[in-house]
JSON list of C-alpha atoms in Angstrom, two decimals:
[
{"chain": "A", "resi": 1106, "resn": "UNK", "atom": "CA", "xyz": [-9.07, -7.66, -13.78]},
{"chain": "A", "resi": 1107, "resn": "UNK", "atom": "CA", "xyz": [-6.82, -10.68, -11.70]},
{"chain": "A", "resi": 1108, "resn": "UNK", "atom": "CA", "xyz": [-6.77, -10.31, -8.37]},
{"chain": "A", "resi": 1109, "resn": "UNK", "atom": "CA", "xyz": [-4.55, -11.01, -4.82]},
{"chain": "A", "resi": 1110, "resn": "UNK", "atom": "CA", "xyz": [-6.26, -13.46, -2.83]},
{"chain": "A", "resi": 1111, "resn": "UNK", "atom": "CA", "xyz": [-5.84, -13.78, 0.31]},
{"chain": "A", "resi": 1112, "resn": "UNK", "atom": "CA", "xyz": [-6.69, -16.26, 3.06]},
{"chain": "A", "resi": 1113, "resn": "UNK", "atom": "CA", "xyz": [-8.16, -16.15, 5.71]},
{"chain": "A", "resi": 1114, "resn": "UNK", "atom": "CA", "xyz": [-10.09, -12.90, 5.70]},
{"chain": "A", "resi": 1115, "resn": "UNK", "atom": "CA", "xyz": [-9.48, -12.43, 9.50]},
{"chain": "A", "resi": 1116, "resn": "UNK", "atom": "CA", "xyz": [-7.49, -15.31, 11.65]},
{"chain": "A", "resi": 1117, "resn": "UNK", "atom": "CA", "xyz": [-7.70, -15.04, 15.68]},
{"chain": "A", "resi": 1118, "resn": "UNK", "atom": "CA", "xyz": [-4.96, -16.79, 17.50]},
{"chain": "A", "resi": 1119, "resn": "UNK", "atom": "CA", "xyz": [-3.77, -16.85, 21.07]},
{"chain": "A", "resi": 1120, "resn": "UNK", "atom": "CA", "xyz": [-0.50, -14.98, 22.24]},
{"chain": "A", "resi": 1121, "resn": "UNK", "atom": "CA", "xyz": [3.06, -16.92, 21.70]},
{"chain": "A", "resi": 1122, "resn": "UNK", "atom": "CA", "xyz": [1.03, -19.26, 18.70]},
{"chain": "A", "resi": 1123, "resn": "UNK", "atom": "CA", "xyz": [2.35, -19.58, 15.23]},
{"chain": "A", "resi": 1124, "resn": "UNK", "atom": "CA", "xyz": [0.35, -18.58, 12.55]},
{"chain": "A", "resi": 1125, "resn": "UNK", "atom": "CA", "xyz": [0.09, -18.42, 8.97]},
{"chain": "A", "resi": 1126, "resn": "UNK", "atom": "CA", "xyz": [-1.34, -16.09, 6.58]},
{"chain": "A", "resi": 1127, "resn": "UNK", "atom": "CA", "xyz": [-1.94, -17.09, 3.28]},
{"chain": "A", "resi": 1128, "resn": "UNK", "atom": "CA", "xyz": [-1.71, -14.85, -0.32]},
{"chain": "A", "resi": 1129, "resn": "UNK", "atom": "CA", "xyz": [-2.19, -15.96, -4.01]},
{"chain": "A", "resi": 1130, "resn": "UNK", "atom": "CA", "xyz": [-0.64, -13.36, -6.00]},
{"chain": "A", "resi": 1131, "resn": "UNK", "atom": "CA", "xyz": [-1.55, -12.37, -9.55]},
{"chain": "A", "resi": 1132, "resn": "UNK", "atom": "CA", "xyz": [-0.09, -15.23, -12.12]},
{"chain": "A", "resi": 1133, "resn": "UNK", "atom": "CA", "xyz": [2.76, -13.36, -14.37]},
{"chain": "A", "resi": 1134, "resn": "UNK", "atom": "CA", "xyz": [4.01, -11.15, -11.33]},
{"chain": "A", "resi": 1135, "resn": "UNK", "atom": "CA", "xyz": [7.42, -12.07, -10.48]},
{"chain": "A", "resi": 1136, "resn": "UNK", "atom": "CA", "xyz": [7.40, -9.03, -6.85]},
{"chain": "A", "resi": 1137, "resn": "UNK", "atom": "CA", "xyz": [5.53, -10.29, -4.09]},
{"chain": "A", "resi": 1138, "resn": "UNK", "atom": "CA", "xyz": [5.01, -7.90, -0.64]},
{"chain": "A", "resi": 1139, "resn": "UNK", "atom": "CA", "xyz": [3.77, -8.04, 2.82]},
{"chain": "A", "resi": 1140, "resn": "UNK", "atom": "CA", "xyz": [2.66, -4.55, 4.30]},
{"chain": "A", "resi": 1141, "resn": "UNK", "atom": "CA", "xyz": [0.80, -4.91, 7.69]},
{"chain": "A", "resi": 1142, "resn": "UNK", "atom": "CA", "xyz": [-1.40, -1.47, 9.40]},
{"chain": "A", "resi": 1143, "resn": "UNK", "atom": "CA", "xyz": [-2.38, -1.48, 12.91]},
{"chain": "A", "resi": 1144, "resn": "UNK", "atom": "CA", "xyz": [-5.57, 0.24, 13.29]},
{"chain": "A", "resi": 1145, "resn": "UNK", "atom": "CA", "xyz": [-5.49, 3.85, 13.13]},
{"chain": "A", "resi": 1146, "resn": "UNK", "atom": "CA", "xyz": [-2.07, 3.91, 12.00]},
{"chain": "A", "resi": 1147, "resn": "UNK", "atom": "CA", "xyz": [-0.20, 4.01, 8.73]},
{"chain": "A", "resi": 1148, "resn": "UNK", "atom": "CA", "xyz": [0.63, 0.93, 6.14]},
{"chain": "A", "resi": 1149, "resn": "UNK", "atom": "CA", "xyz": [3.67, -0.31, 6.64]},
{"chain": "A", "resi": 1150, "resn": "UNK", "atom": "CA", "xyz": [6.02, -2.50, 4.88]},
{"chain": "A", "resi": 1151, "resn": "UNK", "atom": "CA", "xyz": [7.22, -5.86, 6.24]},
{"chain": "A", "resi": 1152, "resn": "UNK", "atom": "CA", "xyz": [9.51, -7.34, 3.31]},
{"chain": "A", "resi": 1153, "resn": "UNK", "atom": "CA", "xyz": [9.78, -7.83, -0.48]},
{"chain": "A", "resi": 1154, "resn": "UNK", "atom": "CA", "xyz": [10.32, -10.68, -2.49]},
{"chain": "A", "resi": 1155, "resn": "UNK", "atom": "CA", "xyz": [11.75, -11.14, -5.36]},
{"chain": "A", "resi": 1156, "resn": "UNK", "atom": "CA", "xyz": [13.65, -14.31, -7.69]},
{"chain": "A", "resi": 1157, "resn": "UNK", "atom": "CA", "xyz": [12.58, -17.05, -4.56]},
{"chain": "A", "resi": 1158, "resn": "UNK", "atom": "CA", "xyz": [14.53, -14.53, -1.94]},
{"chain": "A", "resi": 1159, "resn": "UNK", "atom": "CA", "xyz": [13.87, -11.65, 0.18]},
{"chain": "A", "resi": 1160, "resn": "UNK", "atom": "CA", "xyz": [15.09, -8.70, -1.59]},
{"chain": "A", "resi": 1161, "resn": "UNK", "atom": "CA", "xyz": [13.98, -5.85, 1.36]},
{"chain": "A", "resi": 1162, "resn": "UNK", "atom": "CA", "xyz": [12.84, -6.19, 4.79]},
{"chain": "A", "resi": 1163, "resn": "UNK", "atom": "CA", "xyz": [12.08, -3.94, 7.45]},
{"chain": "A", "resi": 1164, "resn": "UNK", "atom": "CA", "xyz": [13.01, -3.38, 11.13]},
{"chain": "A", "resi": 1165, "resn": "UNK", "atom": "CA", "xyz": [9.37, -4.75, 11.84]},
{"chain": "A", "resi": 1166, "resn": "UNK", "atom": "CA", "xyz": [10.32, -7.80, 10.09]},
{"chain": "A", "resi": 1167, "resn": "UNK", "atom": "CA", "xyz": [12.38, -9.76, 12.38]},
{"chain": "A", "resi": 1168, "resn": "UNK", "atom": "CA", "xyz": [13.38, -13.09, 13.69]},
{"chain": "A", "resi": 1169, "resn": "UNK", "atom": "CA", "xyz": [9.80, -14.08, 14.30]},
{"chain": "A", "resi": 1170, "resn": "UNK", "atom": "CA", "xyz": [8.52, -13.64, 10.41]},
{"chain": "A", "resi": 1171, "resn": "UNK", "atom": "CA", "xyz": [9.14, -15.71, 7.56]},
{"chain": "A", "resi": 1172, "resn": "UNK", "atom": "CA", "xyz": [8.04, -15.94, 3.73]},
{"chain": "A", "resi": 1173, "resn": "UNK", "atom": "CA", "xyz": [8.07, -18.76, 1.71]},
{"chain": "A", "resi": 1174, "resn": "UNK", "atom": "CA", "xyz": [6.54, -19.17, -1.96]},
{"chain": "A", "resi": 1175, "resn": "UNK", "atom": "CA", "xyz": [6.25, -22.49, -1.59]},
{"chain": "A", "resi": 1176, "resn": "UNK", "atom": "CA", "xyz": [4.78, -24.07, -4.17]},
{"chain": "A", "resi": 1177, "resn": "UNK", "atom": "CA", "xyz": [4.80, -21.63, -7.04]},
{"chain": "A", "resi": 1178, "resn": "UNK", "atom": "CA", "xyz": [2.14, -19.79, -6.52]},
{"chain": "A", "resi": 1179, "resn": "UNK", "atom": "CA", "xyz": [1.02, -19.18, -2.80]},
{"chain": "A", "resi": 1180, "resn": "UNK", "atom": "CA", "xyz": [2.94, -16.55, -0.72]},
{"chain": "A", "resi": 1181, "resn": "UNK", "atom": "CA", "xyz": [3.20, -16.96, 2.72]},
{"chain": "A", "resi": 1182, "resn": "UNK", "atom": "CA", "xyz": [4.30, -14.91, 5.47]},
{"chain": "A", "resi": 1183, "resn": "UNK", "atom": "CA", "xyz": [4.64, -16.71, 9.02]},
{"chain": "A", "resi": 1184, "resn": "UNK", "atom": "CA", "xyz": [4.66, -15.48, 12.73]},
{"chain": "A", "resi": 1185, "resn": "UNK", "atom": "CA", "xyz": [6.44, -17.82, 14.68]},
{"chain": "A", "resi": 1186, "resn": "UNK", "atom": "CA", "xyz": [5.44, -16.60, 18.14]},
{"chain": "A", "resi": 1187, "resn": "UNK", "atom": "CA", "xyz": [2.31, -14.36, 17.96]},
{"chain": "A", "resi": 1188, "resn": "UNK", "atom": "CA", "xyz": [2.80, -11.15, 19.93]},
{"chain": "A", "resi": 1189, "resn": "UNK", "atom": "CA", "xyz": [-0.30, -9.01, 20.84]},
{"chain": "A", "resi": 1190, "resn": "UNK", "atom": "CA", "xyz": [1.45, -5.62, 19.46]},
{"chain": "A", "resi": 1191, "resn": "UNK", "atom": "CA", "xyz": [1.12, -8.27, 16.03]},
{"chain": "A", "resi": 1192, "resn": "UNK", "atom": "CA", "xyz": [-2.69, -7.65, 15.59]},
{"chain": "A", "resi": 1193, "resn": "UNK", "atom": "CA", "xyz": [-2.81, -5.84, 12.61]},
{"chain": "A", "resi": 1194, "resn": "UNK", "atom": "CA", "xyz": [-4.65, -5.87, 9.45]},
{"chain": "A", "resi": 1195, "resn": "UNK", "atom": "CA", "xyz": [-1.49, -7.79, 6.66]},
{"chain": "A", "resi": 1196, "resn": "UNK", "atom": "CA", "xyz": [-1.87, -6.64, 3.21]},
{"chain": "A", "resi": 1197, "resn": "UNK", "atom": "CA", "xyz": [-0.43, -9.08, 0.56]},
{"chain": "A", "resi": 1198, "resn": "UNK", "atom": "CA", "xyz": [0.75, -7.58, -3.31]},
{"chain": "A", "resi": 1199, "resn": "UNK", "atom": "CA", "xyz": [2.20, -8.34, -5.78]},
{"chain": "A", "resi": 1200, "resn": "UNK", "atom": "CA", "xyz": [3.83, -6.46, -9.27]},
{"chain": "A", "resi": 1201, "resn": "UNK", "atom": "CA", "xyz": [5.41, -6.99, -12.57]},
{"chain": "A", "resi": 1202, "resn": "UNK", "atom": "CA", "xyz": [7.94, -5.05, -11.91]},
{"chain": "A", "resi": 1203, "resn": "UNK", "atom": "CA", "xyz": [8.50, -2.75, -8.39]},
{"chain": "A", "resi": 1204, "resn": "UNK", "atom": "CA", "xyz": [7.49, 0.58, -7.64]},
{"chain": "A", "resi": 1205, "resn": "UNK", "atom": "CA", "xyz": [11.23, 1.91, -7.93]},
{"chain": "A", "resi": 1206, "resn": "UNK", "atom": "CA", "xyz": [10.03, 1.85, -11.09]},
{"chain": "A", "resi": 1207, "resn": "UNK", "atom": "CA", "xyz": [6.47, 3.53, -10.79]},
{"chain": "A", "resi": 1208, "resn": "UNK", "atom": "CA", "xyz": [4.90, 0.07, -11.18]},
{"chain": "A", "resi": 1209, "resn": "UNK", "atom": "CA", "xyz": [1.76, -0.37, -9.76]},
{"chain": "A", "resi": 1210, "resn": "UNK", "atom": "CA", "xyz": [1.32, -2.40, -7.17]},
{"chain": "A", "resi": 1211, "resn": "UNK", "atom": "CA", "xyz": [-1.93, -5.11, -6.87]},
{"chain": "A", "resi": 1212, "resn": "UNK", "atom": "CA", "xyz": [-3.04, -5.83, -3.11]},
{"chain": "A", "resi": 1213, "resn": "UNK", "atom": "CA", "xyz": [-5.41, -8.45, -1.75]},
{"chain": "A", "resi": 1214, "resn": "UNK", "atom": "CA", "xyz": [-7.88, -7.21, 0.51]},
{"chain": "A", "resi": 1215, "resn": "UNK", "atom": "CA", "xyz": [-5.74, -8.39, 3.78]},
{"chain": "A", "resi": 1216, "resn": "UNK", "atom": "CA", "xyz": [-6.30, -10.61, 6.71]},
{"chain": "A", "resi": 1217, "resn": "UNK", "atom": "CA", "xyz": [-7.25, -9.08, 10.15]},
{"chain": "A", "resi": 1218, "resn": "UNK", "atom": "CA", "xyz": [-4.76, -10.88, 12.46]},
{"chain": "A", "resi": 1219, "resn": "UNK", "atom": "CA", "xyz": [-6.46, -10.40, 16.03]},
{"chain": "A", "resi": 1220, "resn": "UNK", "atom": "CA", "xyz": [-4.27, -12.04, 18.45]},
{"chain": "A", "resi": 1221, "resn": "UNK", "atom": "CA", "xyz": [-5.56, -12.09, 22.39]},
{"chain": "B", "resi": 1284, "resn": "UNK", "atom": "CA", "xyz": [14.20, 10.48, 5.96]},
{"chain": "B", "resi": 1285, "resn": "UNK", "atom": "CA", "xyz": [11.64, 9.78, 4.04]},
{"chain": "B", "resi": 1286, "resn": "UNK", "atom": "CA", "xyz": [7.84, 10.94, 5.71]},
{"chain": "B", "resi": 1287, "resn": "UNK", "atom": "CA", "xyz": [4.34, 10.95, 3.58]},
{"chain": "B", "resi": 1288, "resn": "UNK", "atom": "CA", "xyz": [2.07, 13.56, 5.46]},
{"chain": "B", "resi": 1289, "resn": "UNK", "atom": "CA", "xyz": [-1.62, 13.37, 5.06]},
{"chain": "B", "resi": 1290, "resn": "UNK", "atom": "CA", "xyz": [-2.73, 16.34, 7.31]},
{"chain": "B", "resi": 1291, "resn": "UNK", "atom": "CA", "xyz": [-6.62, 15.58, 6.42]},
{"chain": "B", "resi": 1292, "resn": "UNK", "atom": "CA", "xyz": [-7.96, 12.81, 8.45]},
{"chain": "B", "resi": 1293, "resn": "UNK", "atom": "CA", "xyz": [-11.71, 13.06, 6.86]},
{"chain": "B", "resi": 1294, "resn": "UNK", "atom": "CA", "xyz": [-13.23, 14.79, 4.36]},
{"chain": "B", "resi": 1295, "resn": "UNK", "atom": "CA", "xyz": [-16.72, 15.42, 3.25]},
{"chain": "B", "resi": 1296, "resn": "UNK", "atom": "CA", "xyz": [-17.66, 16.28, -0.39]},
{"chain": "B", "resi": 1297, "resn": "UNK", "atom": "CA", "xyz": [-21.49, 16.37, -2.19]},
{"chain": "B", "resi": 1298, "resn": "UNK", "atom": "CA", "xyz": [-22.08, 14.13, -5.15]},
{"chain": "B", "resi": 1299, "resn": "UNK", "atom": "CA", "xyz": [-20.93, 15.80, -8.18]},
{"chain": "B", "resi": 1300, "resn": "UNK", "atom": "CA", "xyz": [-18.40, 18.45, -6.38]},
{"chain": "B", "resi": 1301, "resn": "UNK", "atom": "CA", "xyz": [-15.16, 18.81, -6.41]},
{"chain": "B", "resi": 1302, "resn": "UNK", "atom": "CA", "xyz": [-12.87, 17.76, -4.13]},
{"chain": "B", "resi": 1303, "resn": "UNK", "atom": "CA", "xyz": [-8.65, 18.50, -3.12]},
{"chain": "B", "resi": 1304, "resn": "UNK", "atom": "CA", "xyz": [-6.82, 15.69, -0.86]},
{"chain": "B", "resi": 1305, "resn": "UNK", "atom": "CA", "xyz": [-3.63, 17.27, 0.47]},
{"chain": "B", "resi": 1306, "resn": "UNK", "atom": "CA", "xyz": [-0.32, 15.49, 0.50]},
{"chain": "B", "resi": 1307, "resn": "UNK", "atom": "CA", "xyz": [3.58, 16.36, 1.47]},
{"chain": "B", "resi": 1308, "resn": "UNK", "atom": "CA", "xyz": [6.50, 14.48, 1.65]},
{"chain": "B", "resi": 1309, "resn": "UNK", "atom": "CA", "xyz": [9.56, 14.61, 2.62]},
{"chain": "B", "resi": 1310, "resn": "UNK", "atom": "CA", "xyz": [12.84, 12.83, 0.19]},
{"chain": "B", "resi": 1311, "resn": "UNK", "atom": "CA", "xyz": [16.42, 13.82, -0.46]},
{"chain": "B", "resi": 1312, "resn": "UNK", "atom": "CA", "xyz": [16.14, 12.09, -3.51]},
{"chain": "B", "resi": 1313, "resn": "UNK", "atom": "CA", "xyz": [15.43, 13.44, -7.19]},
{"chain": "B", "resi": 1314, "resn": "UNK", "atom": "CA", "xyz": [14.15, 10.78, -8.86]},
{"chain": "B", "resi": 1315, "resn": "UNK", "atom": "CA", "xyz": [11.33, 9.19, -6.85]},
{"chain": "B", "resi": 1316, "resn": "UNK", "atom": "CA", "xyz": [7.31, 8.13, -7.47]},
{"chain": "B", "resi": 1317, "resn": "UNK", "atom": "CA", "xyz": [4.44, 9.14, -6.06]},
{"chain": "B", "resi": 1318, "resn": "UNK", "atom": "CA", "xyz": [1.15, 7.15, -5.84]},
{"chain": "B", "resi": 1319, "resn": "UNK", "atom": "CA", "xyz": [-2.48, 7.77, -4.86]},
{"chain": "B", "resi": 1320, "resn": "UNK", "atom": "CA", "xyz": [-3.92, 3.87, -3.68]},
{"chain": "B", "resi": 1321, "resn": "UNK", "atom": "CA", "xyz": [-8.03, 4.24, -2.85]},
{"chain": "B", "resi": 1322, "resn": "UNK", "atom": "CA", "xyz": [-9.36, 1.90, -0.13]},
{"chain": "B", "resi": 1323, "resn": "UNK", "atom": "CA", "xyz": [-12.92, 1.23, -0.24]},
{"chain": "B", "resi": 1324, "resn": "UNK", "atom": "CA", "xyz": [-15.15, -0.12, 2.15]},
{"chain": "B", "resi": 1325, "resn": "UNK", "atom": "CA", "xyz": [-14.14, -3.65, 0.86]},
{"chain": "B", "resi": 1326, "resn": "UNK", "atom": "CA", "xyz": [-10.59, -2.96, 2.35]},
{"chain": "B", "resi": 1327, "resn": "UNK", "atom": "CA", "xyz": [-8.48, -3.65, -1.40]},
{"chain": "B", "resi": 1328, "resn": "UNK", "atom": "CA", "xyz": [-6.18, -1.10, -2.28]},
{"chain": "B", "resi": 1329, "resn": "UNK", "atom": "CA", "xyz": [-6.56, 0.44, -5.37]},
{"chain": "B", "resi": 1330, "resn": "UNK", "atom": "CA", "xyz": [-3.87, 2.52, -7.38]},
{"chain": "B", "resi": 1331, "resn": "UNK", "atom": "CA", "xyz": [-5.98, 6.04, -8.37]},
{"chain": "B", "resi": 1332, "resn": "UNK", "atom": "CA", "xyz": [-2.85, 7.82, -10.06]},
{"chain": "B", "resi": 1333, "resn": "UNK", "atom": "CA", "xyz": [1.05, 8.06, -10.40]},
{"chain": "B", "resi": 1334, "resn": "UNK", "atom": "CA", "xyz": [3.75, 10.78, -10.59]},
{"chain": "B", "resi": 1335, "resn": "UNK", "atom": "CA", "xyz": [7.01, 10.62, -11.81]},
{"chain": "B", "resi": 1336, "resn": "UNK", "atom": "CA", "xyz": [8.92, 13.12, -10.18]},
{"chain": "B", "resi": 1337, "resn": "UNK", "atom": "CA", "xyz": [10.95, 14.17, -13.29]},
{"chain": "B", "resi": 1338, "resn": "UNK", "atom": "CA", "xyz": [7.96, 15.02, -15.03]},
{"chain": "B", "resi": 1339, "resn": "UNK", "atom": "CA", "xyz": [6.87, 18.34, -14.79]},
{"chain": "B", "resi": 1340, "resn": "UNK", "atom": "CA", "xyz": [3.43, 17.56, -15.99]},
{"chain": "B", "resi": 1341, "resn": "UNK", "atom": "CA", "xyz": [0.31, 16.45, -13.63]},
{"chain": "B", "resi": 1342, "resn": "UNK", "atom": "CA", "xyz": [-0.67, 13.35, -14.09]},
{"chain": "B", "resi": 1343, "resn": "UNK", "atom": "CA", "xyz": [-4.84, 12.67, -14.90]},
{"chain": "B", "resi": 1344, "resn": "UNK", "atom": "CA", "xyz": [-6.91, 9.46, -14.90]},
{"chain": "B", "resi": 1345, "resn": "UNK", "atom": "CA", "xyz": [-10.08, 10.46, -16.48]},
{"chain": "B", "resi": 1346, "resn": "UNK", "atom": "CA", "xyz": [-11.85, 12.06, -13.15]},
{"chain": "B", "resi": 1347, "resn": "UNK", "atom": "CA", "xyz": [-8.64, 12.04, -11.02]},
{"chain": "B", "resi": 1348, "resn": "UNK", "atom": "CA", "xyz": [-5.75, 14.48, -11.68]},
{"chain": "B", "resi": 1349, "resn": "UNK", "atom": "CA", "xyz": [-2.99, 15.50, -9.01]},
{"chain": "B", "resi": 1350, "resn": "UNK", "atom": "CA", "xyz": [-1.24, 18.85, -8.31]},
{"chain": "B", "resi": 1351, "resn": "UNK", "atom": "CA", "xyz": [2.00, 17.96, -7.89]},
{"chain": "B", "resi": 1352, "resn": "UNK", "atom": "CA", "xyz": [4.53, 20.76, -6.78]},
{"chain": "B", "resi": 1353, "resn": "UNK", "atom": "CA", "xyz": [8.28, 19.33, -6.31]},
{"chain": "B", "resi": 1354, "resn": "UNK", "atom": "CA", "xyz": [9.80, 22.37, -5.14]},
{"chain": "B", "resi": 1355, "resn": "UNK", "atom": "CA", "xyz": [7.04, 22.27, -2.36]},
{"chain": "B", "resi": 1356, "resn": "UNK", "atom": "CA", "xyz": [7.31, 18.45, -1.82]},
{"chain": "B", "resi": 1357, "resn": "UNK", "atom": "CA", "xyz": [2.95, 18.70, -2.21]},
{"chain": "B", "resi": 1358, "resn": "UNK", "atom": "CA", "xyz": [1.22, 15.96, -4.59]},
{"chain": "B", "resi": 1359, "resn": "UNK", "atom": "CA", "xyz": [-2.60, 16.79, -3.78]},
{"chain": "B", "resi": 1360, "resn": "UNK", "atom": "CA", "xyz": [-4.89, 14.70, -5.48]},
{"chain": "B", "resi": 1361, "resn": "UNK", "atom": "CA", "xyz": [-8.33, 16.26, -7.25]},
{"chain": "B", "resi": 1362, "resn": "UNK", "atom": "CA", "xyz": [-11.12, 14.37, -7.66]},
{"chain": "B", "resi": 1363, "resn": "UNK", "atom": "CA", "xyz": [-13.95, 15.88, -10.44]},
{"chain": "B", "resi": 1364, "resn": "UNK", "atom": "CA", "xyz": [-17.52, 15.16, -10.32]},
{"chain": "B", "resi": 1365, "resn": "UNK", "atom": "CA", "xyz": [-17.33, 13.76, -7.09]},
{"chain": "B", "resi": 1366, "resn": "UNK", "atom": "CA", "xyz": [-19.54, 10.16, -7.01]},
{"chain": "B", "resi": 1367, "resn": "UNK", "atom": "CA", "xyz": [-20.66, 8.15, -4.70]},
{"chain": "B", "resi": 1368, "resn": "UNK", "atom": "CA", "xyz": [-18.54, 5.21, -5.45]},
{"chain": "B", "resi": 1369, "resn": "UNK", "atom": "CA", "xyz": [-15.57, 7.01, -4.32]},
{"chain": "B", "resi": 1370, "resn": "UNK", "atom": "CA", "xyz": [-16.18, 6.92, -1.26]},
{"chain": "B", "resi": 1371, "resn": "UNK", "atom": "CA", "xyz": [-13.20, 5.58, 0.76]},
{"chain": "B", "resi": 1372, "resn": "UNK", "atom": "CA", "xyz": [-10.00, 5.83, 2.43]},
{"chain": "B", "resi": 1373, "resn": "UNK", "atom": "CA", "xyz": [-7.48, 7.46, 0.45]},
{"chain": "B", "resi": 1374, "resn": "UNK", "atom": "CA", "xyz": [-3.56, 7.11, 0.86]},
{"chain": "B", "resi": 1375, "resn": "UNK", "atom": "CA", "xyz": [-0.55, 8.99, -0.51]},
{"chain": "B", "resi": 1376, "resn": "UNK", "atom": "CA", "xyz": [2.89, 6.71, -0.73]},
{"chain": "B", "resi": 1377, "resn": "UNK", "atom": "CA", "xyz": [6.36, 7.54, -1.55]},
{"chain": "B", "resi": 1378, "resn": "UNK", "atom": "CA", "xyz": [8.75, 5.52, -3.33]},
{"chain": "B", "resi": 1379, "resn": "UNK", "atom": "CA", "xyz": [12.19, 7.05, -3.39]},
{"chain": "B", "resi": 1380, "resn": "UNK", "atom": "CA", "xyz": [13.91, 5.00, -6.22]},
{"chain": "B", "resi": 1381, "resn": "UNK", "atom": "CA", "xyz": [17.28, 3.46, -6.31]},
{"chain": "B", "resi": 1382, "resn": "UNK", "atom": "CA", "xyz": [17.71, 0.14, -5.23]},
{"chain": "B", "resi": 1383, "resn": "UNK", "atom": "CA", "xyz": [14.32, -0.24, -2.71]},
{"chain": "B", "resi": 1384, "resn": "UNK", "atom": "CA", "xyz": [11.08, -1.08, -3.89]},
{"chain": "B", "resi": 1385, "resn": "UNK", "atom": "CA", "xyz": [9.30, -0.43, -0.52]},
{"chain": "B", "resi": 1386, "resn": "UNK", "atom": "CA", "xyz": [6.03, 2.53, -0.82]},
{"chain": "B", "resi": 1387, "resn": "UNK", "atom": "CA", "xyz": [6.21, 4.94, 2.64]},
{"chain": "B", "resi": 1388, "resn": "UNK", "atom": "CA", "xyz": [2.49, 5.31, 2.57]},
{"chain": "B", "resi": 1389, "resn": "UNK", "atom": "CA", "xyz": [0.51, 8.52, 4.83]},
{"chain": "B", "resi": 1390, "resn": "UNK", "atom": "CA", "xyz": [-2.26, 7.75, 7.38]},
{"chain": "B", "resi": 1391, "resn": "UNK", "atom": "CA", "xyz": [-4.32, 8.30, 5.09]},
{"chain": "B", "resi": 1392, "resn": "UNK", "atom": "CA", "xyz": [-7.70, 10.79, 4.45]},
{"chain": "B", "resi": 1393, "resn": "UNK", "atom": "CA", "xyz": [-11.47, 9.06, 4.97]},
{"chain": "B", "resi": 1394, "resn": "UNK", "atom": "CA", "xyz": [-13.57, 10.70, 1.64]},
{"chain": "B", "resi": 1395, "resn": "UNK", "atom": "CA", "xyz": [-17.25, 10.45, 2.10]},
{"chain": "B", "resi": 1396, "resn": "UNK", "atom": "CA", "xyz": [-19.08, 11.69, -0.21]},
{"chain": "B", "resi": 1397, "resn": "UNK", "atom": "CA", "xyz": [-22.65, 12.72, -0.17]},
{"chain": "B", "resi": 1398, "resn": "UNK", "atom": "CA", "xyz": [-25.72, 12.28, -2.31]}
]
């Protein structure tokens, strides 16, 4: 069955630096998504992306993140200024069509953002 | 607003058992999905089963089946023939239709099951 990749598997950064996290979703999918969960707490969503634009966000998802499909086939999300209340583990996915639909959604197996 | 509630933080089942995973939720919406993701010790999440809430019957994937009472906001997922592969972390999410395509997901319930 295709898979999410995602890359790197767990990235440690320092406080206030930018990072990058790095997702290859699943070829024909046209919905891409970034949930994040902080350990011991529940998944959350970040944003959804849909036709090159953000089609959701959430209040977690501010100033400081970005997406960007770049290239075709990568999905990024960025932290501009790393926060230590931003270590979390981030969950990439990706769909044919969204779950307002009861499509099912394909996840990567996330990057462990650590940031001290 | 919309809550997922998994009251069941770990649960313990014996190979070949039977086991219930509890799951409410709250939504002021009628038409809305309900999903079951599994994540196993190599941390991908995994969709087990789906519910459409205008359908009155349970959904079933081979071993898997849910429970799924509307009036009660409950969507318990059984698992048959418990094995030892299904071992994991198991999640209920929400998605209440309309125009978002965001899952509310619960804290989740830690299966282990036991040879």
């Amino acid at each position: 069955e295709p898979e999410v990749t995602q890359t790197p598997s767990h990235q440690v950064t320092q406080m206030g630096q930018e990072v990058i996290l790095r997702c290859v979703p699943i070829s024909n999918h046209l919905y891409f998504y970034w949930y994040r969960q902080i350990l011991g707490q529940k998944v959350e969503f970040l944003v959804s992306f849909y036709n090159n634009e953000i089609s959701e966000k959430s209040e977690i998802f501010d100033d400081q993140f970005s997406v960007e499909r770049p290239d075709g086939s990568n999905f990024t999300l960025k932290i501009r200024s790393t926060k230590l209340e931003d270590s979390a583990m981030y969950f990439c996915a990706s769909s044919v069509d969204g779950p307002q639909v009861g499509e099912k959604l394909f996840f990567g197996s996330g990057t462990q953002l650590s940031v001290l | 607003a919309q809550t997922v509630t998994q009251s069941q933080p770990e649960m313990s089942v014996q190979e070949a058992e039977t086991v219930t995973l509890s799951c409410t939720y709250d939504t002021s919406e009628n038409n809305y999905y309900l999903f079951w993701y599994k994540q196993p010790p190599s941390r991908q999440m995994i969709l087990v089963i789906r519910q459409e809430a205008y359908k009155q019957q349970n959904a079933t994937e081979n071993r898997f089946s849910v429970n799924f009472q509307k009036a009660a906001k409950s969507f318990s997922l059984k698992i048959s023939d418990s094995q030892l592969g299904d071992t994991a972390m198991y999640f209920c999410a929400l998605n209440y239709g309309g125009a978002t395509n965001k899952l509310i997901f619960g804290t989740g319930t830690l299966l282990a099951v036991q040879p």
